[in-house]
């Protein structure tokens, strides 16, 4: 009311004075001044005459508990299955009262107090007759649960499991429910479920392990090899179009990184797993060892990711960009970021598994390239095979082709160029970050291998480390007097890697199954060389490694063999 009265008074006084200021009439100015004064008076009157207000949220007048059925059938599970559960124990709901007060200050109107209530419940749900090997996704009222920040645990249902500590603390004495697999949720916030315990369904694993391949499996190779964030245990996202945020390494489930889900499924499906080979790739760009560079790569020149990419101190803007297909999509994922490799090593070891680190070379030589082909008698032949096997890296021309430097000092120089000159002291280590401090143009194999030796040590160590694998033709390139330059280089690398990782890590080279037994020269004496023996006999080499690709059948050209007789069509 004061606002209206004083606005009118101010307008009248201003009109009597007359005139204007900066184009605004005195009447308008007087009305504004009067309205401001009236507003202050109105606020003071309201704050002194109205009582404080209290707003109270919804409070439960009774506790709702999901039905627990006595005598319900306990199912048995075979394989992987989504099943419902039966509540076997629940605590009283815990009520949490929260109060917030606003206003009440000088000239600020009445004081408003808002009271809200939150409810929490702890409960246990029987799932099935044991023994399960894992629990994967969990749904509440049909919606996939985000278990981030939720305190929960599961019991496999074996005959030795102990009572849950929470149930025991609440009840003093508690059964262990031996023979029954069950879940326990501790202090679950019920706000999203209508302040009641939701209907829970669970995906469980109960593989038939006895006598099965899954039951016998003790080690696997984790081989994305490329993918900038595939090994991260944290969730990495990117922003697209300035607003839309999507998960980069969150594809299988919305609530966890892909690696975590993959390891969970692996251990649930093959519970006797003991060791994992972690494969990480850099990219080679030429089959000619003298000119081939081995570099970490990225799949996009720019990516608005929540965690930045870096490998060996190389940032995204300075990294090798992998080739594109006809649609403009990258043909490879990028090299896993160093931080993600460290996270993967720590996660695997935290699960009680052994880690074998496996550095890998992917050859990024696109179709229709103009690189000279070392596997040709004509030096003018242009175009190397697209995306070839790393085992075809060789001198140029390759052994057995016209003009090859094989069995000469020139071959030794070409092989040495591929390895480069990286030394142990060319790396800077800070925490779990490893950077390169050597010459900027050195992209040899030694830089890659020594980088990962330092990174594995910074991650807390690994159980085994391979210095390389399947460099078949390179290993057969000879220098003078039938010396094998690459073998000498691998032997030197074994010594250097041992100095970095220490004596607890087992080292080796993973030979291709077509080279481990030796090399028989062609075109001259046909002598047989056991050229890998200096590696296997090296004091730093702990075991003989073979990438063994056993054939699944005996099928061969023609029809004069057993498979053709069994399957004539």
Coordinates of C-alpha atoms in Angstrom, one line a residue:
X1 CA 0.0 0.0 0.0
X2 CA 2.8 2.4 0.9
X3 CA 4.3 1.8 -2.5
X4 CA 1.1 2.9 -4.3
X5 CA 0.6 6.0 -2.1
X6 CA 4.1 7.3 -2.2
X7 CA 4.3 6.7 -6.0
X8 CA 1.2 8.9 -6.4
X9 CA 2.7 11.6 -4.1
X10 CA 6.0 11.6 -5.9
X11 CA 4.3 11.9 -9.3
X12 CA 2.3 14.9 -8.1
X13 CA 5.2 16.7 -6.6
X14 CA 7.3 16.1 -9.7
X15 CA 4.5 17.4 -11.9
X16 CA 4.3 20.6 -9.8
X17 CA 8.0 21.2 -10.2
X18 CA 7.8 20.6 -13.9
X19 CA 10.6 20.3 -16.5
X20 CA 12.7 17.2 -17.4
X21 CA 16.2 15.7 -16.9
X22 CA 17.9 13.8 -19.7
X23 CA 14.6 13.5 -21.4
X24 CA 12.7 12.1 -18.4
X25 CA 10.0 14.3 -16.9
X26 CA 10.1 15.4 -13.3
X27 CA 6.8 13.7 -12.7
X28 CA 8.2 10.3 -13.8
X29 CA 11.3 10.8 -11.6
X30 CA 9.2 11.7 -8.6
X31 CA 7.0 8.7 -9.0
X32 CA 10.0 6.4 -9.1
X33 CA 11.5 7.8 -6.0
X34 CA 8.2 7.5 -4.2
X35 CA 7.7 3.9 -5.3
X36 CA 11.2 3.0 -4.0
X37 CA 10.6 4.5 -0.6
X38 CA 7.2 2.9 -0.4
X39 CA 8.6 -0.5 -1.3
X40 CA 11.1 -0.3 1.6
X41 CA 8.2 0.7 4.0
X42 CA 6.0 -2.2 2.8
X43 CA 8.8 -4.7 3.3
X44 CA 9.5 -3.5 6.8
X45 CA 5.8 -3.7 7.7
X46 CA 5.4 -7.2 6.3
X47 CA 8.5 -8.5 8.1
X48 CA 7.4 -7.1 11.4
X49 CA 3.7 -8.1 11.2
X50 CA 3.8 -11.6 9.5
X51 CA 4.8 -14.6 11.6
X52 CA 7.7 -16.9 10.6
X53 CA 6.7 -19.7 8.2
X54 CA 7.5 -23.4 8.4
X55 CA 7.4 -25.7 5.4
X56 CA 7.5 -29.4 6.1
X57 CA 8.1 -32.1 3.5
X58 CA 6.3 -35.5 3.2
X59 CA 7.0 -37.8 6.1
X60 CA 6.3 -41.5 6.3
X61 CA 3.5 -42.5 8.6
X62 CA 4.3 -46.1 8.1
X63 CA 7.2 -48.2 6.8
X64 CA 6.7 -50.1 3.5
X65 CA 8.7 -53.2 3.1
X66 CA 8.8 -55.3 -0.1
X67 CA 7.1 -58.6 0.5
X68 CA 9.2 -61.5 1.8
X69 CA 7.7 -64.8 1.2
X70 CA 8.2 -67.6 3.6
X71 CA 8.9 -71.0 2.0
X72 CA 9.6 -69.5 -1.4
X73 CA 11.5 -71.7 -3.9
X74 CA 15.2 -70.9 -4.1
X75 CA 16.2 -71.3 -7.7
X76 CA 19.4 -72.9 -9.1
X77 CA 21.2 -71.1 -11.9
X78 CA 23.3 -72.5 -14.7
X79 CA 25.3 -70.1 -16.8
X80 CA 24.4 -66.4 -16.8
X81 CA 20.9 -65.4 -15.8
X82 CA 18.9 -62.4 -14.5
X83 CA 16.8 -63.4 -11.5
X84 CA 14.7 -61.8 -8.8
X85 CA 15.3 -62.2 -5.1
X86 CA 13.6 -62.7 -1.8
X87 CA 14.2 -60.4 1.1
X88 CA 15.7 -62.5 4.0
X89 CA 16.6 -59.6 6.3
X90 CA 15.9 -55.9 6.7
X91 CA 16.7 -53.3 9.3
X92 CA 14.3 -50.6 10.5
X93 CA 14.3 -47.6 8.2
X94 CA 16.5 -44.8 9.3
X95 CA 15.0 -41.3 9.1
X96 CA 17.2 -38.3 8.3
X97 CA 15.8 -34.9 9.1
X98 CA 17.2 -31.9 7.2
X99 CA 16.2 -28.3 8.0
X100 CA 17.1 -25.1 6.0
X101 CA 16.2 -21.6 7.1
X102 CA 16.0 -18.6 4.7
X103 CA 15.1 -15.0 5.2
X104 CA 14.5 -13.4 8.6
X105 CA 17.3 -10.8 8.2
X106 CA 17.0 -7.1 8.3
X107 CA 14.3 -6.0 5.9
X108 CA 14.3 -9.6 4.5
X109 CA 10.7 -10.6 5.3
X110 CA 9.6 -13.6 7.4
X111 CA 11.9 -16.4 8.3
X112 CA 11.0 -19.6 6.3
X113 CA 12.1 -22.9 7.7
X114 CA 11.9 -26.0 5.4
X115 CA 12.1 -29.5 6.8
X116 CA 12.7 -32.5 4.5
X117 CA 12.9 -36.2 5.3
X118 CA 15.1 -38.8 3.8
X119 CA 14.9 -42.6 4.4
X120 CA 17.5 -45.2 4.3
X121 CA 17.3 -49.0 4.6
X122 CA 19.7 -51.9 5.0
X123 CA 18.5 -55.3 3.7
X124 CA 19.6 -58.6 2.3
X125 CA 18.2 -60.5 -0.7
X126 CA 18.6 -64.2 -1.3
X127 CA 19.3 -64.9 -5.0
X128 CA 19.8 -68.6 -5.7
X129 CA 21.3 -71.8 -4.4
X130 CA 25.1 -71.4 -4.6
X131 CA 27.8 -71.3 -5.8
X132 CA 27.8 -68.3 -8.1
X133 CA 31.0 -66.8 -9.4
X134 CA 29.9 -63.2 -9.9
X135 CA 27.2 -60.6 -9.9
X136 CA 27.0 -58.2 -12.8
X137 CA 24.2 -55.7 -13.4
X138 CA 21.5 -54.9 -10.8
X139 CA 18.1 -53.5 -11.5
X140 CA 15.7 -51.7 -9.1
X141 CA 12.1 -51.6 -10.1
X142 CA 13.1 -52.5 -13.6
X143 CA 15.7 -49.7 -14.0
X144 CA 19.4 -50.3 -14.1
X145 CA 20.9 -49.1 -10.9
X146 CA 23.8 -46.6 -10.7
X147 CA 25.9 -48.3 -8.0
X148 CA 28.3 -45.4 -7.7
X149 CA 28.4 -44.5 -4.1
X150 CA 26.1 -47.4 -3.0
X151 CA 27.4 -49.7 -0.3
X152 CA 26.6 -53.3 -1.3
X153 CA 28.3 -56.7 -1.4
X154 CA 27.5 -60.2 -2.5
X155 CA 28.1 -63.7 -1.1
X156 CA 28.8 -66.6 -3.4
X157 CA 26.7 -69.2 -1.5
X158 CA 29.6 -71.5 -0.6
X159 CA 29.6 -73.7 2.5
X160 CA 32.3 -71.7 4.2
X161 CA 31.0 -68.1 4.0
X162 CA 30.7 -66.2 7.2
X163 CA 27.8 -64.0 8.4
X164 CA 27.6 -60.5 7.0
X165 CA 29.1 -58.1 9.6
X166 CA 26.3 -55.6 9.3
X167 CA 23.6 -58.2 10.0
X168 CA 25.6 -59.6 12.8
X169 CA 26.1 -56.2 14.4
X170 CA 22.4 -55.5 14.2
X171 CA 21.2 -58.9 15.4
X172 CA 24.1 -60.0 17.7
X173 CA 23.7 -63.4 16.2
X174 CA 23.2 -64.0 12.5
X175 CA 23.1 -66.9 10.1
X176 CA 25.7 -67.2 7.3
X177 CA 23.1 -68.4 4.8
X178 CA 25.6 -71.0 3.7
X179 CA 24.6 -72.6 0.4
X180 CA 22.7 -69.5 -0.6
X181 CA 24.0 -66.7 -2.7
X182 CA 22.7 -63.3 -1.5
X183 CA 23.2 -59.6 -1.7
X184 CA 23.4 -57.0 1.1
X185 CA 22.6 -53.3 0.6
X186 CA 23.8 -51.0 3.4
X187 CA 22.0 -47.7 4.0
X188 CA 20.4 -47.5 0.6
X189 CA 18.7 -44.1 0.0
X190 CA 15.0 -44.8 -0.8
X191 CA 14.0 -41.4 -2.2
X192 CA 14.1 -42.7 -5.8
X193 CA 11.9 -45.7 -5.0
X194 CA 8.9 -44.0 -3.3
X195 CA 10.5 -44.4 0.1
X196 CA 10.3 -48.2 0.0
X197 CA 12.7 -51.1 -0.7
X198 CA 12.5 -51.5 -4.5
X199 CA 12.1 -54.8 -6.3
X200 CA 15.6 -56.0 -7.0
X201 CA 16.7 -58.2 -9.9
X202 CA 20.2 -59.3 -10.5
X203 CA 22.4 -60.8 -13.2
X204 CA 24.4 -63.6 -11.8
X205 CA 27.0 -66.0 -13.1
X206 CA 27.1 -69.7 -12.3
X207 CA 29.2 -71.3 -15.1
X208 CA 29.7 -75.1 -15.3
X209 CA 33.4 -75.1 -14.7
X210 CA 34.3 -78.7 -14.1
X211 CA 35.8 -80.2 -17.3
X212 CA 34.9 -77.2 -19.4
X213 CA 37.3 -74.8 -21.3
X214 CA 36.2 -72.0 -19.1
X215 CA 37.1 -74.0 -16.0
X216 CA 40.5 -74.9 -17.3
X217 CA 41.4 -71.4 -18.5
X218 CA 44.1 -69.8 -16.5
X219 CA 45.4 -66.9 -18.6
X220 CA 44.0 -64.7 -21.4
X221 CA 45.3 -61.9 -23.6
X222 CA 43.5 -58.6 -23.3
X223 CA 43.9 -57.3 -26.8
X224 CA 42.1 -54.1 -27.8
X225 CA 45.8 -53.0 -28.1
X226 CA 44.6 -49.7 -29.5
X227 CA 41.9 -47.3 -28.3
X228 CA 42.9 -44.1 -26.4
X229 CA 40.9 -44.8 -23.3
X230 CA 40.1 -48.6 -23.5
X231 CA 42.2 -49.4 -20.4
X232 CA 41.0 -46.6 -18.2
X233 CA 39.2 -47.6 -15.0
X234 CA 37.7 -44.1 -14.6
X235 CA 34.8 -43.1 -16.9
X236 CA 36.1 -40.8 -19.7
X237 CA 33.6 -38.6 -21.5
X238 CA 33.7 -36.2 -24.4
X239 CA 31.5 -33.2 -25.2
X240 CA 30.0 -32.9 -28.7
X241 CA 28.3 -30.0 -30.2
X242 CA 29.1 -27.8 -27.2
X243 CA 26.5 -29.5 -25.0
X244 CA 26.0 -33.3 -25.5
X245 CA 28.3 -35.4 -23.3
X246 CA 28.9 -39.0 -24.2
X247 CA 31.0 -41.7 -22.7
X248 CA 34.2 -42.7 -24.6
X249 CA 34.9 -45.9 -22.6
X250 CA 31.4 -46.4 -21.2
X251 CA 29.6 -48.6 -23.7
X252 CA 28.6 -51.9 -22.1
X253 CA 27.0 -50.3 -19.1
X254 CA 26.2 -46.7 -18.2
X255 CA 27.5 -47.0 -14.7
X256 CA 31.1 -48.2 -15.1
X257 CA 34.1 -48.1 -17.4
X258 CA 34.2 -50.9 -20.0
X259 CA 37.4 -52.4 -18.6
X260 CA 35.8 -52.9 -15.2
X261 CA 32.8 -54.7 -16.7
X262 CA 35.1 -56.8 -18.9
X263 CA 37.2 -58.0 -16.0
X264 CA 34.1 -58.7 -13.9
X265 CA 32.6 -60.9 -16.6
X266 CA 35.9 -62.6 -17.2
X267 CA 36.4 -63.6 -13.6
X268 CA 32.7 -64.6 -13.3
X269 CA 32.8 -66.7 -16.4
X270 CA 36.3 -68.2 -15.9
X271 CA 36.9 -68.2 -12.2
X272 CA 40.3 -69.9 -12.5
X273 CA 41.9 -67.1 -14.4
X274 CA 45.3 -66.3 -12.9
X275 CA 47.1 -64.1 -15.5
X276 CA 46.3 -61.4 -18.1
X277 CA 48.5 -60.2 -20.9
X278 CA 48.0 -56.5 -21.4
X279 CA 48.6 -55.5 -25.1
X280 CA 49.5 -51.9 -25.9
X281 CA 50.3 -50.8 -29.5
X282 CA 52.3 -48.1 -31.2
X283 CA 52.3 -47.7 -35.0
X284 CA 54.9 -48.5 -37.7
X285 CA 54.7 -46.7 -41.0
X286 CA 57.0 -48.6 -43.4
X287 CA 58.2 -52.2 -44.0
X288 CA 61.7 -50.9 -44.6
X289 CA 63.5 -51.0 -41.3
X290 CA 65.8 -48.2 -42.1
X291 CA 63.0 -45.7 -42.7
X292 CA 60.2 -47.1 -40.4
X293 CA 59.2 -45.0 -37.5
X294 CA 57.4 -46.5 -34.4
X295 CA 55.2 -43.9 -32.8
X296 CA 52.2 -43.6 -30.5
X297 CA 49.1 -42.5 -32.4
X298 CA 45.7 -40.9 -32.0
X299 CA 42.4 -41.4 -33.9
X300 CA 41.4 -37.8 -33.9
X301 CA 43.5 -34.6 -34.1
X302 CA 41.2 -33.0 -31.5
X303 CA 38.9 -34.5 -28.9
X304 CA 37.1 -32.7 -26.2
X305 CA 37.7 -35.5 -23.6
X306 CA 37.3 -35.2 -19.9
X307 CA 40.8 -36.6 -19.4
X308 CA 43.6 -35.5 -21.7
X309 CA 45.6 -38.0 -23.8
X310 CA 49.4 -38.3 -23.5
X311 CA 51.9 -41.1 -24.2
X312 CA 55.6 -40.8 -23.5
X313 CA 55.1 -37.1 -22.9
X314 CA 53.6 -36.7 -26.4
X315 CA 50.4 -34.7 -26.5
X316 CA 47.5 -35.2 -28.9
X317 CA 48.5 -32.3 -31.1
X318 CA 52.0 -33.8 -31.6
X319 CA 51.0 -37.4 -32.0
X320 CA 50.9 -39.6 -35.2
X321 CA 47.4 -39.5 -36.7
X322 CA 46.2 -42.9 -37.8
X323 CA 45.0 -43.5 -41.4
X324 CA 41.4 -43.0 -42.5
X325 CA 39.1 -45.3 -44.6
X326 CA 37.0 -44.3 -47.6
X327 CA 34.4 -42.9 -45.2
X328 CA 36.9 -40.8 -43.3
X329 CA 36.8 -42.9 -40.2
X330 CA 40.0 -44.0 -38.4
X331 CA 41.1 -47.5 -39.3
X332 CA 42.7 -48.0 -35.8
X333 CA 42.0 -46.7 -32.4
X334 CA 44.7 -44.6 -30.9
X335 CA 47.5 -45.8 -28.5
X336 CA 46.1 -46.2 -25.0
X337 CA 46.9 -43.1 -22.9
X338 CA 49.7 -43.7 -20.4
X339 CA 47.4 -43.0 -17.4
X340 CA 45.0 -45.7 -18.6
X341 CA 47.7 -48.3 -18.9
X342 CA 48.7 -47.5 -15.3
X343 CA 45.1 -47.8 -14.1
X344 CA 44.7 -51.1 -15.9
X345 CA 47.9 -52.6 -14.4
X346 CA 46.8 -51.6 -10.9
X347 CA 43.2 -52.9 -11.4
X348 CA 44.3 -56.3 -12.7
X349 CA 46.8 -56.7 -9.8
X350 CA 44.3 -55.5 -7.2
X351 CA 42.1 -58.5 -8.3
X352 CA 44.9 -60.9 -7.4
X353 CA 45.9 -61.6 -11.1
X354 CA 49.3 -61.5 -12.7
X355 CA 50.1 -59.0 -15.4
X356 CA 52.2 -59.7 -18.5
X357 CA 52.9 -56.5 -20.4
X358 CA 52.9 -57.0 -24.2
X359 CA 54.1 -54.0 -26.3
X360 CA 52.7 -54.4 -29.9
X361 CA 53.3 -52.9 -33.3
X362 CA 50.5 -52.2 -35.7
X363 CA 51.6 -51.3 -39.2
X364 CA 49.6 -48.3 -40.4
X365 CA 50.4 -48.4 -44.2
X366 CA 47.2 -47.5 -46.0
X367 CA 46.2 -48.8 -49.4
X368 CA 47.5 -47.0 -52.5
X369 CA 50.6 -45.9 -50.8
X370 CA 53.7 -44.9 -52.7
X371 CA 56.3 -46.6 -50.5
X372 CA 58.9 -48.7 -52.3
X373 CA 58.2 -52.4 -51.8
X374 CA 61.2 -54.2 -50.3
X375 CA 59.8 -57.5 -51.4
X376 CA 60.6 -57.0 -55.1
X377 CA 63.4 -57.6 -57.5
X378 CA 62.6 -54.3 -59.2
X379 CA 63.7 -51.3 -57.1
X380 CA 61.2 -49.1 -58.9
X381 CA 58.2 -51.1 -57.6
X382 CA 56.0 -48.7 -55.7
X383 CA 53.3 -49.6 -53.2
X384 CA 53.7 -51.8 -50.1
X385 CA 50.9 -54.1 -48.9
X386 CA 48.1 -52.4 -47.0
X387 CA 48.2 -52.8 -43.2
X388 CA 50.7 -55.7 -43.2
X389 CA 52.0 -57.9 -40.4
X390 CA 54.8 -56.5 -38.4
X391 CA 56.7 -59.7 -39.0
X392 CA 57.4 -58.5 -42.5
X393 CA 59.6 -55.5 -41.5
X394 CA 62.9 -56.1 -43.1
X395 CA 65.9 -54.6 -44.8
X396 CA 65.5 -53.1 -48.2
X397 CA 65.5 -54.9 -50.5
X398 CA 64.5 -57.9 -48.4
X399 CA 66.8 -61.0 -48.2
X400 CA 66.6 -63.1 -51.3
X401 CA 65.7 -60.2 -53.6
X402 CA 68.0 -58.4 -56.1
X403 CA 70.2 -55.8 -54.4
X404 CA 69.5 -56.9 -50.9
X405 CA 72.2 -55.7 -48.3
X406 CA 71.7 -59.0 -46.4
X407 CA 74.9 -60.4 -45.0
X408 CA 76.7 -57.0 -45.2
X409 CA 77.4 -54.1 -42.9
X410 CA 74.7 -52.1 -44.7
X411 CA 72.1 -54.6 -43.4
X412 CA 73.5 -54.0 -39.9
X413 CA 73.0 -50.2 -40.3
X414 CA 69.5 -50.6 -41.5
X415 CA 68.5 -52.8 -38.6
X416 CA 70.1 -50.4 -36.1
X417 CA 68.1 -47.5 -37.6
X418 CA 64.9 -49.3 -36.6
X419 CA 65.9 -49.7 -33.0
X420 CA 67.3 -46.2 -32.6
X421 CA 69.6 -45.1 -29.9
X422 CA 67.3 -44.5 -26.9
X423 CA 69.0 -45.1 -23.5
X424 CA 67.7 -45.6 -20.0
X425 CA 68.7 -42.0 -19.1
X426 CA 66.5 -40.5 -21.9
X427 CA 63.4 -40.7 -19.8
X428 CA 62.0 -38.5 -17.0
X429 CA 59.8 -40.2 -14.4
X430 CA 57.4 -38.2 -12.1
X431 CA 55.0 -40.3 -10.2
X432 CA 53.3 -42.4 -12.8
X433 CA 54.2 -40.1 -15.7
X434 CA 57.0 -41.0 -18.0
X435 CA 58.3 -38.5 -20.5
X436 CA 61.0 -38.5 -23.2
X437 CA 64.1 -36.3 -22.8
X438 CA 66.1 -37.7 -25.7
X439 CA 66.5 -36.5 -29.3
X440 CA 63.2 -35.4 -30.8
X441 CA 63.6 -37.4 -34.0
X442 CA 64.3 -40.8 -32.4
X443 CA 61.3 -42.9 -33.1
X444 CA 63.0 -46.3 -32.7
X445 CA 61.9 -49.5 -31.1
X446 CA 64.2 -48.9 -28.1
X447 CA 62.2 -45.7 -27.2
X448 CA 58.9 -47.6 -27.2
X449 CA 60.2 -50.6 -25.2
X450 CA 62.1 -48.6 -22.6
X451 CA 59.2 -46.2 -22.2
X452 CA 56.9 -49.0 -21.2
X453 CA 59.6 -50.5 -18.9
X454 CA 59.6 -47.3 -17.0
X455 CA 55.8 -47.0 -17.0
X456 CA 55.3 -50.5 -15.7
X457 CA 57.7 -49.9 -12.9
X458 CA 55.9 -46.6 -12.1
X459 CA 52.6 -48.5 -12.0
X460 CA 54.0 -50.8 -9.3
X461 CA 55.6 -53.4 -11.4
X462 CA 54.3 -56.3 -13.6
X463 CA 55.0 -60.0 -13.4
X464 CA 56.3 -60.4 -16.9
X465 CA 57.4 -58.1 -19.7
X466 CA 57.9 -58.9 -23.4
X467 CA 60.4 -56.8 -25.2
X468 CA 58.7 -57.5 -28.6
X469 CA 57.0 -60.2 -30.6
X470 CA 56.9 -61.8 -34.1
X471 CA 59.6 -59.8 -35.8
X472 CA 60.2 -62.8 -38.0
X473 CA 61.9 -61.5 -41.1
X474 CA 63.8 -58.8 -39.2
X475 CA 65.4 -61.4 -37.0
X476 CA 66.6 -63.3 -40.1
X477 CA 68.5 -60.3 -41.6
X478 CA 72.2 -61.1 -41.4
X479 CA 75.3 -59.1 -41.1
X480 CA 78.9 -60.2 -42.0
X481 CA 79.9 -63.7 -41.0
X482 CA 76.3 -64.8 -40.5
X483 CA 75.8 -62.5 -37.6
X484 CA 72.2 -61.5 -36.7
X485 CA 72.0 -57.8 -36.0
X486 CA 68.4 -57.8 -34.6
X487 CA 69.2 -60.6 -32.1
X488 CA 72.1 -58.5 -30.8
X489 CA 69.7 -55.6 -30.4
X490 CA 67.2 -57.7 -28.5
X491 CA 69.9 -58.9 -26.2
X492 CA 70.9 -55.4 -25.5
X493 CA 67.3 -54.4 -24.8
X494 CA 66.9 -57.4 -22.4
X495 CA 69.8 -56.0 -20.3
X496 CA 68.4 -52.5 -20.3
X497 CA 64.8 -53.5 -19.5
X498 CA 66.1 -55.7 -16.7
X499 CA 67.9 -52.6 -15.2
X500 CA 64.7 -50.7 -15.3
X501 CA 62.1 -53.2 -14.0
X502 CA 64.2 -55.1 -11.5
X503 CA 64.7 -58.7 -10.9
X504 CA 61.1 -59.6 -9.9
X505 CA 59.8 -59.2 -13.5
X506 CA 60.3 -62.1 -15.9
X507 CA 61.5 -61.0 -19.4
X508 CA 61.4 -62.6 -22.8
X509 CA 60.8 -62.2 -26.5
X510 CA 57.6 -63.7 -28.0
X511 CA 58.7 -65.5 -31.1
X512 CA 56.3 -66.3 -34.0
X513 CA 55.5 -70.0 -34.2
X514 CA 57.2 -70.1 -37.6
X515 CA 60.6 -68.8 -36.3
X516 CA 61.1 -70.2 -32.8
X517 CA 62.7 -73.5 -34.0
X518 CA 65.4 -71.8 -36.1
X519 CA 66.1 -70.4 -39.5
X520 CA 67.3 -72.2 -42.6
X521 CA 68.9 -70.0 -45.1
X522 CA 67.9 -70.1 -48.8
X523 CA 69.8 -69.6 -52.0
X524 CA 73.2 -70.5 -50.5
X525 CA 74.3 -73.3 -48.3
X526 CA 70.9 -74.0 -46.8
X527 CA 72.4 -74.0 -43.3
X528 CA 70.2 -74.2 -40.3
X529 CA 70.8 -71.4 -37.7
X530 CA 69.3 -71.4 -34.2
X531 CA 69.4 -67.7 -34.4
X532 CA 67.1 -67.0 -31.4
X533 CA 69.3 -69.0 -28.9
X534 CA 71.2 -65.9 -27.8
X535 CA 67.9 -64.5 -26.6
X536 CA 66.7 -67.7 -24.9
X537 CA 70.1 -68.1 -23.2
X538 CA 70.5 -64.5 -22.1
X539 CA 70.8 -64.1 -18.4
X540 CA 67.9 -61.6 -18.3
X541 CA 65.5 -63.9 -20.3
X542 CA 63.3 -66.0 -17.9
X543 CA 61.3 -68.1 -20.3
X544 CA 60.9 -69.1 -24.0
X545 CA 57.9 -67.1 -25.4
X546 CA 56.1 -68.3 -28.5
X547 CA 53.0 -66.8 -30.1
X548 CA 51.6 -70.2 -31.1
X549 CA 48.7 -70.2 -33.6
X550 CA 47.6 -73.8 -33.7
X551 CA 45.4 -74.8 -36.7
X552 CA 41.8 -75.8 -35.8
X553 CA 41.6 -78.2 -38.7
X554 CA 43.9 -80.0 -41.2
X555 CA 42.2 -78.4 -44.3
X556 CA 44.7 -77.7 -47.1
X557 CA 44.7 -77.2 -50.8
X558 CA 43.2 -80.0 -52.8
X559 CA 41.0 -82.9 -51.6
X560 CA 43.5 -85.5 -50.7
X561 CA 43.3 -85.2 -47.0
X562 CA 41.0 -86.2 -44.1
X563 CA 39.0 -83.0 -43.7
X564 CA 38.0 -83.1 -47.4
X565 CA 36.9 -86.7 -47.0
X566 CA 34.7 -85.9 -44.0
X567 CA 33.3 -82.7 -45.6
X568 CA 33.3 -83.3 -49.4
X569 CA 31.3 -80.2 -50.1

